[in-house]
């Protein structure tokens, strides 16, 4: 099998990005990290390594770069899946974890509960010696933006501080303002096994306790023996359309990854409108595909025989 | 359209049940409650009413009858989906809520975040005036069984009290001992809209913070314009196979509900073994289907023209 890793750094309003090169560099490095992991390891090692790199970069809405919730806190979601045995590990609404994807991988290896939240997640983090995300690691511009957004929302009068109702209706608008996005990866290893994963800080000013698509197998990521997919966009829409299992089922029906991702993005656009989703996919033959209904989708892939990763934002 | 509601009370070891009649009666009444709701309301009203009845019965592993987690507490998951607009509402690991399905329905109506956990869920419950589950409502035999199971686990030596690892590996064994199960429902209304839902207390001695399939669209339940499905069994296996969106996609490809549920149960059995899943489904023509790889699956349906619900456990 040709070894391949394909990473993304979100679908969204890429025209708003000032320093594109920094993003492109991070995606290139993440693809290289993933590829390096593939040389001596499995597809799931590659997905973990690539996503960990993007979490640590602080550029994306994941790990150090995660956006803040309505209480000004970071709450992250992440999940990983391995085609071998359809194994899954995922964490929802975790705090203080430097690398949610590493914790998700550990959950997968426990082979028991696969989706966890709350105190058990923190206990596992400590038990496995996974690093904490310290408060001084949170980006200052994120905190400033949080204060600005909250002020704006107050002024609009529409959004009193209430997690009960009202405020959370407007997150789609917040999302539109936002150029930062979820990260994800898919990979195929030399054994022919596939993996997929996703990691995110969710949505600006989300209510604490809101779970998006990134920790949910079938929604934010999926991997079986035929193909693997990872999605990004508005979590609620990806959850409602089960974008990644949909993509994998189309690949199982014989579509190549490009046609499968395009078909699912077209379906989501038809039922939910534009500017809400991007998907990357890979199949067991090492073919890749990518589709989105946003301005662009930042991504990079690297396969056996290539000298350097192929990095793209648009088209 | 013929109005139809189809409810279930779990797939599992039904030979262990002593008082089958009580379960059959509860399922019959739940189907009637759902059908009554259909006469003046929508499919989503019917699913909510039927599941609420089963939660309140205390017979099943949901609402008052929920099993206890490793700390001896009740933590419940529930979700509901409406084909009209693919709307979803779901709550994960909620405590002290008398009817998680009613709370999930309220979350759906907020049209913002669709999957919530933690404090926000409690805040919503209070805000909407949804009743609390009081400690004296928890069944005494559940508490006694909790103490017995915990003692057994201690004696086996295999399972020290640790939510970190070890104990949670054995929940499948606990599951095998257990005759109580998740509840769910699907419905088709006079407008041709479909709905699906699920509600559960999860698994005996689960780690606090474990989320199963019941609050996850695509896993424990799914509804689109073609069909609706609700699943029960080992949550982790249903999550990893995305059983309900799989069933709905097969119906969208032209399979009738009986063939679709059978195909998905066969797939799950092939990749994950037996004794782990049951699915009920309905399509937009009002046809129903049910398949399981366990001893039996308790269910009842009621449609226009029938005098009384059809109730079955095996076959």
CSV table of C-alpha atoms in Angstrom, one decimal, chain B:
chain,number,residue,atom,x,y,z
B,1,UNK,CA,-50.0,8.8,5.5
B,2,UNK,CA,-50.9,6.1,8.0
B,3,UNK,CA,-49.9,7.2,11.4
B,4,UNK,CA,-47.6,4.8,13.1
B,5,UNK,CA,-45.6,4.6,16.4
B,6,UNK,CA,-43.1,1.9,17.2
B,7,UNK,CA,-41.5,1.6,20.7
B,8,UNK,CA,-38.9,-0.7,22.2
B,9,UNK,CA,-37.8,-1.6,25.7
B,10,UNK,CA,-34.4,-3.0,24.9
B,11,UNK,CA,-32.8,-6.1,23.3
B,12,UNK,CA,-31.2,-8.4,25.7
B,13,UNK,CA,-31.5,-11.5,27.9
B,14,UNK,CA,-35.3,-11.6,28.1
B,15,UNK,CA,-35.3,-15.2,29.5
B,16,UNK,CA,-34.0,-13.6,32.7
B,17,UNK,CA,-37.1,-11.5,33.1
B,18,UNK,CA,-39.5,-12.8,35.7
B,19,UNK,CA,-42.5,-10.7,35.2
B,20,UNK,CA,-42.9,-10.4,31.4
B,21,UNK,CA,-46.4,-9.2,31.6
B,22,UNK,CA,-45.5,-6.0,33.4
B,23,UNK,CA,-43.0,-5.2,30.6
B,24,UNK,CA,-45.6,-6.1,27.9
B,25,UNK,CA,-48.1,-3.9,29.6
B,26,UNK,CA,-45.8,-0.9,29.8
B,27,UNK,CA,-44.8,-1.2,26.1
B,28,UNK,CA,-48.5,-1.5,25.1
B,29,UNK,CA,-49.3,1.7,27.2
B,30,UNK,CA,-46.3,3.5,25.7
B,31,UNK,CA,-47.4,2.7,22.2
B,32,UNK,CA,-50.9,4.0,23.1
B,33,UNK,CA,-49.4,7.2,24.6
B,34,UNK,CA,-47.4,7.7,21.4
B,35,UNK,CA,-50.4,7.0,19.2
B,36,UNK,CA,-52.5,9.4,21.2
B,37,UNK,CA,-49.9,12.1,20.7
B,38,UNK,CA,-50.0,11.4,17.0
B,39,UNK,CA,-53.7,12.0,16.7
B,40,UNK,CA,-53.3,15.7,17.4
B,41,UNK,CA,-49.5,16.2,17.1
B,42,UNK,CA,-46.4,15.4,15.2
B,43,UNK,CA,-44.1,12.4,15.0
B,44,UNK,CA,-41.7,14.1,17.5
B,45,UNK,CA,-44.6,14.5,20.0
B,46,UNK,CA,-45.3,10.8,19.7
B,47,UNK,CA,-41.7,9.8,20.3
B,48,UNK,CA,-41.4,12.1,23.3
B,49,UNK,CA,-44.7,10.9,24.8
B,50,UNK,CA,-43.9,7.2,24.3
B,51,UNK,CA,-40.4,7.4,25.7
B,52,UNK,CA,-41.5,9.6,28.6
B,53,UNK,CA,-44.0,6.9,29.5
B,54,UNK,CA,-41.3,4.2,29.6
B,55,UNK,CA,-39.0,6.5,31.6
B,56,UNK,CA,-41.7,7.0,34.2
B,57,UNK,CA,-42.6,3.3,34.3
B,58,UNK,CA,-39.3,2.6,36.2
B,59,UNK,CA,-39.2,-0.9,34.6
B,60,UNK,CA,-36.6,-0.1,32.0
B,61,UNK,CA,-33.0,1.3,32.2
B,62,UNK,CA,-34.2,4.9,31.7
B,63,UNK,CA,-35.6,7.7,33.9
B,64,UNK,CA,-36.7,6.3,37.3
B,65,UNK,CA,-35.4,2.8,36.3
B,66,UNK,CA,-31.9,3.9,35.3
B,67,UNK,CA,-29.0,1.8,36.5
B,68,UNK,CA,-26.2,3.2,38.7
B,69,UNK,CA,-22.7,4.2,37.7
B,70,UNK,CA,-19.5,3.3,39.6
B,71,UNK,CA,-20.1,6.0,42.1
B,72,UNK,CA,-23.6,4.7,42.8
B,73,UNK,CA,-25.2,7.7,40.9
B,74,UNK,CA,-27.6,7.9,38.1
B,75,UNK,CA,-26.3,9.5,34.9
B,76,UNK,CA,-28.6,9.5,31.9
B,77,UNK,CA,-28.3,10.0,28.1
B,78,UNK,CA,-31.1,10.8,25.7
B,79,UNK,CA,-31.7,12.2,22.3
B,80,UNK,CA,-34.5,13.0,19.8
B,81,UNK,CA,-34.5,13.8,16.1
B,82,UNK,CA,-37.2,15.1,13.8
B,83,UNK,CA,-37.0,14.7,10.0
B,84,UNK,CA,-38.4,18.1,9.5
B,85,UNK,CA,-35.3,20.2,9.2
B,86,UNK,CA,-33.2,17.3,10.5
B,87,UNK,CA,-33.6,18.9,14.0
B,88,UNK,CA,-31.9,17.2,16.9
B,89,UNK,CA,-31.8,17.7,20.7
B,90,UNK,CA,-29.7,15.6,23.1
B,91,UNK,CA,-28.4,15.4,26.6
B,92,UNK,CA,-25.4,13.4,27.9
B,93,UNK,CA,-24.6,12.3,31.4
B,94,UNK,CA,-27.5,14.3,33.0
B,95,UNK,CA,-28.4,13.8,36.6
B,96,UNK,CA,-31.5,14.5,38.6
B,97,UNK,CA,-33.7,14.9,35.6
B,98,UNK,CA,-36.9,13.0,35.8
B,99,UNK,CA,-37.4,12.8,32.0
B,100,UNK,CA,-34.2,13.2,30.0
B,101,UNK,CA,-36.2,12.8,26.7
B,102,UNK,CA,-38.3,15.9,27.6
B,103,UNK,CA,-35.1,17.9,28.3
B,104,UNK,CA,-33.7,16.6,25.0
B,105,UNK,CA,-36.8,17.8,23.2
B,106,UNK,CA,-36.4,21.3,24.7
B,107,UNK,CA,-32.8,21.4,23.6
B,108,UNK,CA,-34.0,20.6,20.1
B,109,UNK,CA,-36.4,23.5,20.2
B,110,UNK,CA,-33.7,26.0,21.2
B,111,UNK,CA,-32.3,25.4,17.7
B,112,UNK,CA,-28.7,26.2,18.8
B,113,UNK,CA,-26.4,23.7,20.5
B,114,UNK,CA,-27.9,20.2,20.0
B,115,UNK,CA,-25.8,18.1,22.3
B,116,UNK,CA,-25.2,19.3,25.8
B,117,UNK,CA,-23.8,18.0,29.1
B,118,UNK,CA,-23.0,19.2,32.6
B,119,UNK,CA,-24.2,22.3,34.3
B,120,UNK,CA,-26.0,23.8,31.3
B,121,UNK,CA,-28.2,20.8,31.2
B,122,UNK,CA,-29.2,21.3,34.8
B,123,UNK,CA,-29.7,25.0,34.2
B,124,UNK,CA,-32.0,24.2,31.2
B,125,UNK,CA,-34.0,21.7,33.2
B,126,UNK,CA,-34.7,24.4,35.9
B,127,UNK,CA,-35.4,27.1,33.3
B,128,UNK,CA,-38.0,25.0,31.6
B,129,UNK,CA,-39.5,23.7,34.8
B,130,UNK,CA,-38.7,20.1,34.0
B,131,UNK,CA,-39.1,17.9,37.1
B,132,UNK,CA,-36.2,16.7,39.1
B,133,UNK,CA,-35.6,13.0,39.8
B,134,UNK,CA,-35.5,12.8,43.5
B,135,UNK,CA,-33.3,10.4,45.4
B,136,UNK,CA,-36.2,8.6,47.0
B,137,UNK,CA,-37.5,7.8,43.5
B,138,UNK,CA,-34.5,5.6,42.7
B,139,UNK,CA,-35.5,2.0,42.9
B,140,UNK,CA,-34.3,0.2,46.1
B,141,UNK,CA,-33.5,-3.0,44.2
B,142,UNK,CA,-31.2,-1.0,41.9
B,143,UNK,CA,-29.3,0.3,44.9
B,144,UNK,CA,-29.1,-3.2,46.4
B,145,UNK,CA,-27.9,-4.6,43.1
B,146,UNK,CA,-25.3,-1.9,42.8
B,147,UNK,CA,-23.9,-2.9,46.2
B,148,UNK,CA,-23.9,-6.6,45.2
B,149,UNK,CA,-22.2,-5.9,41.9
B,150,UNK,CA,-19.6,-3.8,43.4
B,151,UNK,CA,-18.9,-6.4,46.1
B,152,UNK,CA,-18.6,-9.1,43.4
B,153,UNK,CA,-16.2,-7.0,41.5
B,154,UNK,CA,-14.1,-6.5,44.5
B,155,UNK,CA,-14.0,-10.2,45.2
B,156,UNK,CA,-13.0,-11.1,41.7
B,157,UNK,CA,-9.8,-9.2,42.4
B,158,UNK,CA,-9.8,-8.1,38.7
B,159,UNK,CA,-11.5,-4.8,39.4
B,160,UNK,CA,-10.1,-2.5,42.0
B,161,UNK,CA,-12.0,0.8,42.3
B,162,UNK,CA,-10.3,2.8,39.7
B,163,UNK,CA,-12.1,4.7,37.0
B,164,UNK,CA,-8.7,5.0,35.2
B,165,UNK,CA,-8.5,1.5,33.8
B,166,UNK,CA,-9.4,-2.0,34.5
B,167,UNK,CA,-12.9,-1.7,36.0
B,168,UNK,CA,-14.5,-0.3,32.9
B,169,UNK,CA,-13.2,-3.1,30.7
B,170,UNK,CA,-15.6,-5.5,32.4
B,171,UNK,CA,-18.8,-3.7,31.7
B,172,UNK,CA,-19.6,-6.1,28.9
B,173,UNK,CA,-19.8,-8.9,31.5
B,174,UNK,CA,-22.0,-6.7,33.7
B,175,UNK,CA,-24.1,-6.1,30.6
B,176,UNK,CA,-24.5,-9.8,30.1
B,177,UNK,CA,-25.9,-10.1,33.6
B,178,UNK,CA,-28.4,-7.4,33.1
B,179,UNK,CA,-31.9,-7.8,31.9
B,180,UNK,CA,-32.7,-4.1,31.9
B,181,UNK,CA,-32.3,-2.0,28.9
B,182,UNK,CA,-32.5,1.3,27.0
B,183,UNK,CA,-35.8,2.5,25.6
B,184,UNK,CA,-36.5,4.1,22.2
B,185,UNK,CA,-39.2,5.0,19.7
B,186,UNK,CA,-39.8,5.9,16.1
B,187,UNK,CA,-42.9,7.5,14.6
B,188,UNK,CA,-44.5,8.6,11.3
B,189,UNK,CA,-47.2,11.4,11.5
B,190,UNK,CA,-50.0,12.4,9.2
B,191,UNK,CA,-47.8,15.0,7.5
B,192,UNK,CA,-45.4,12.3,6.5
B,193,UNK,CA,-42.7,13.5,8.9
B,194,UNK,CA,-40.6,11.1,10.9
B,195,UNK,CA,-39.0,11.1,14.3
B,196,UNK,CA,-36.7,8.9,16.4
B,197,UNK,CA,-35.4,9.0,20.0
B,198,UNK,CA,-33.6,7.0,22.7
B,199,UNK,CA,-33.2,7.3,26.5
B,200,UNK,CA,-31.0,5.3,28.8
B,201,UNK,CA,-29.2,5.1,32.2
B,202,UNK,CA,-26.2,3.5,30.4
B,203,UNK,CA,-24.4,0.5,31.8
B,204,UNK,CA,-24.2,-0.8,35.4
B,205,UNK,CA,-21.0,0.6,37.1
B,206,UNK,CA,-20.0,2.7,34.1
B,207,UNK,CA,-17.4,5.3,34.9
B,208,UNK,CA,-19.0,8.7,35.7
B,209,UNK,CA,-18.7,10.8,32.5
B,210,UNK,CA,-19.1,7.9,30.1
B,211,UNK,CA,-21.3,8.8,27.1
B,212,UNK,CA,-23.1,6.0,25.2
B,213,UNK,CA,-24.9,5.9,21.9
B,214,UNK,CA,-28.3,7.2,23.1
B,215,UNK,CA,-27.6,10.9,22.9
B,216,UNK,CA,-25.7,10.6,19.6
B,217,UNK,CA,-27.6,11.2,16.3
B,218,UNK,CA,-26.6,8.5,13.8
B,219,UNK,CA,-25.7,6.1,16.6
B,220,UNK,CA,-28.6,5.6,19.0
B,221,UNK,CA,-31.3,7.2,16.8
B,222,UNK,CA,-31.7,9.0,13.4
B,223,UNK,CA,-34.6,10.3,11.4
B,224,UNK,CA,-34.7,11.8,7.9
B,225,UNK,CA,-37.4,12.1,5.2
B,226,UNK,CA,-37.1,8.5,4.2
B,227,UNK,CA,-37.0,6.7,7.5
B,228,UNK,CA,-36.2,6.7,11.2
B,229,UNK,CA,-34.4,4.2,13.4
B,230,UNK,CA,-33.7,3.7,17.1
B,231,UNK,CA,-31.1,1.3,18.5
B,232,UNK,CA,-30.3,-0.4,21.8
B,233,UNK,CA,-27.5,-2.6,23.1
B,234,UNK,CA,-23.9,-2.0,24.0
B,235,UNK,CA,-23.5,1.7,23.4
B,236,UNK,CA,-19.8,1.6,22.4
B,237,UNK,CA,-20.6,-0.9,19.6
B,238,UNK,CA,-23.5,1.1,18.4
B,239,UNK,CA,-21.3,4.3,18.3
B,240,UNK,CA,-18.5,2.5,16.5
B,241,UNK,CA,-20.9,1.2,13.8
B,242,UNK,CA,-23.2,4.2,13.6
B,243,UNK,CA,-26.1,1.8,13.5
B,244,UNK,CA,-29.0,4.2,13.0
B,245,UNK,CA,-27.7,6.4,10.2
B,246,UNK,CA,-26.5,3.1,8.6
B,247,UNK,CA,-30.1,1.8,8.7
B,248,UNK,CA,-31.5,5.1,7.4
B,249,UNK,CA,-29.0,5.2,4.5
B,250,UNK,CA,-30.0,1.7,3.5
B,251,UNK,CA,-33.7,2.7,3.5
B,252,UNK,CA,-32.7,5.7,1.4
B,253,UNK,CA,-31.1,3.2,-1.0
B,254,UNK,CA,-34.4,1.5,-1.3
B,255,UNK,CA,-34.4,-1.3,1.3
B,256,UNK,CA,-37.6,-1.7,3.4
B,257,UNK,CA,-37.2,-1.2,7.1
B,258,UNK,CA,-37.1,-5.0,7.8
B,259,UNK,CA,-34.3,-5.6,5.3
B,260,UNK,CA,-32.4,-2.5,6.4
B,261,UNK,CA,-32.5,-3.4,10.1
B,262,UNK,CA,-31.6,-7.0,9.4
B,263,UNK,CA,-28.7,-5.9,7.2
B,264,UNK,CA,-27.2,-3.6,9.8
B,265,UNK,CA,-27.6,-6.2,12.6
B,266,UNK,CA,-25.9,-8.8,10.4
B,267,UNK,CA,-23.1,-6.3,9.7
B,268,UNK,CA,-22.7,-5.5,13.4
B,269,UNK,CA,-22.7,-9.3,14.3
B,270,UNK,CA,-20.0,-9.9,11.6
B,271,UNK,CA,-17.7,-7.2,12.8
B,272,UNK,CA,-18.4,-7.2,16.5
B,273,UNK,CA,-20.0,-10.5,17.5
B,274,UNK,CA,-23.4,-11.4,18.9
B,275,UNK,CA,-25.5,-10.1,21.9
B,276,UNK,CA,-24.9,-6.4,21.4
B,277,UNK,CA,-27.6,-4.8,19.3
B,278,UNK,CA,-31.3,-4.4,18.4
B,279,UNK,CA,-32.8,-1.9,16.0
B,280,UNK,CA,-36.3,-0.8,15.2
B,281,UNK,CA,-37.1,1.3,12.1
B,282,UNK,CA,-40.0,2.8,10.2
B,283,UNK,CA,-40.1,4.4,6.8
B,284,UNK,CA,-42.1,7.2,5.1
B,285,UNK,CA,-44.6,4.7,3.9
B,286,UNK,CA,-45.3,3.5,7.4
B,287,UNK,CA,-43.7,0.1,7.0
B,288,UNK,CA,-41.8,-1.1,10.1
B,289,UNK,CA,-38.8,-3.4,10.7
B,290,UNK,CA,-37.0,-4.8,13.7
B,291,UNK,CA,-33.9,-7.0,14.0
B,292,UNK,CA,-31.6,-8.0,16.9
B,293,UNK,CA,-28.7,-10.4,17.6
B,294,UNK,CA,-29.9,-11.0,21.2
B,295,UNK,CA,-32.4,-13.4,22.8
B,296,UNK,CA,-35.2,-11.0,22.2
B,297,UNK,CA,-36.2,-7.4,21.8
B,298,UNK,CA,-39.2,-6.0,23.6
B,299,UNK,CA,-41.3,-3.8,21.4
B,300,UNK,CA,-44.8,-2.7,20.5
B,301,UNK,CA,-46.3,-0.8,17.6
B,302,UNK,CA,-49.6,0.8,16.8
B,303,UNK,CA,-50.9,2.2,13.6
B,304,UNK,CA,-54.1,3.7,12.2
B,305,UNK,CA,-56.7,1.0,11.9
B,306,UNK,CA,-55.4,-1.2,14.6
B,307,UNK,CA,-57.6,-1.8,17.7
B,308,UNK,CA,-54.6,-2.3,20.1
B,309,UNK,CA,-50.8,-2.3,19.9
B,310,UNK,CA,-49.0,-5.4,18.7
B,311,UNK,CA,-46.6,-6.3,21.5
B,312,UNK,CA,-43.7,-8.8,21.1
B,313,UNK,CA,-40.5,-9.8,22.9
B,314,UNK,CA,-39.5,-12.9,21.0
B,315,UNK,CA,-39.1,-13.6,18.1
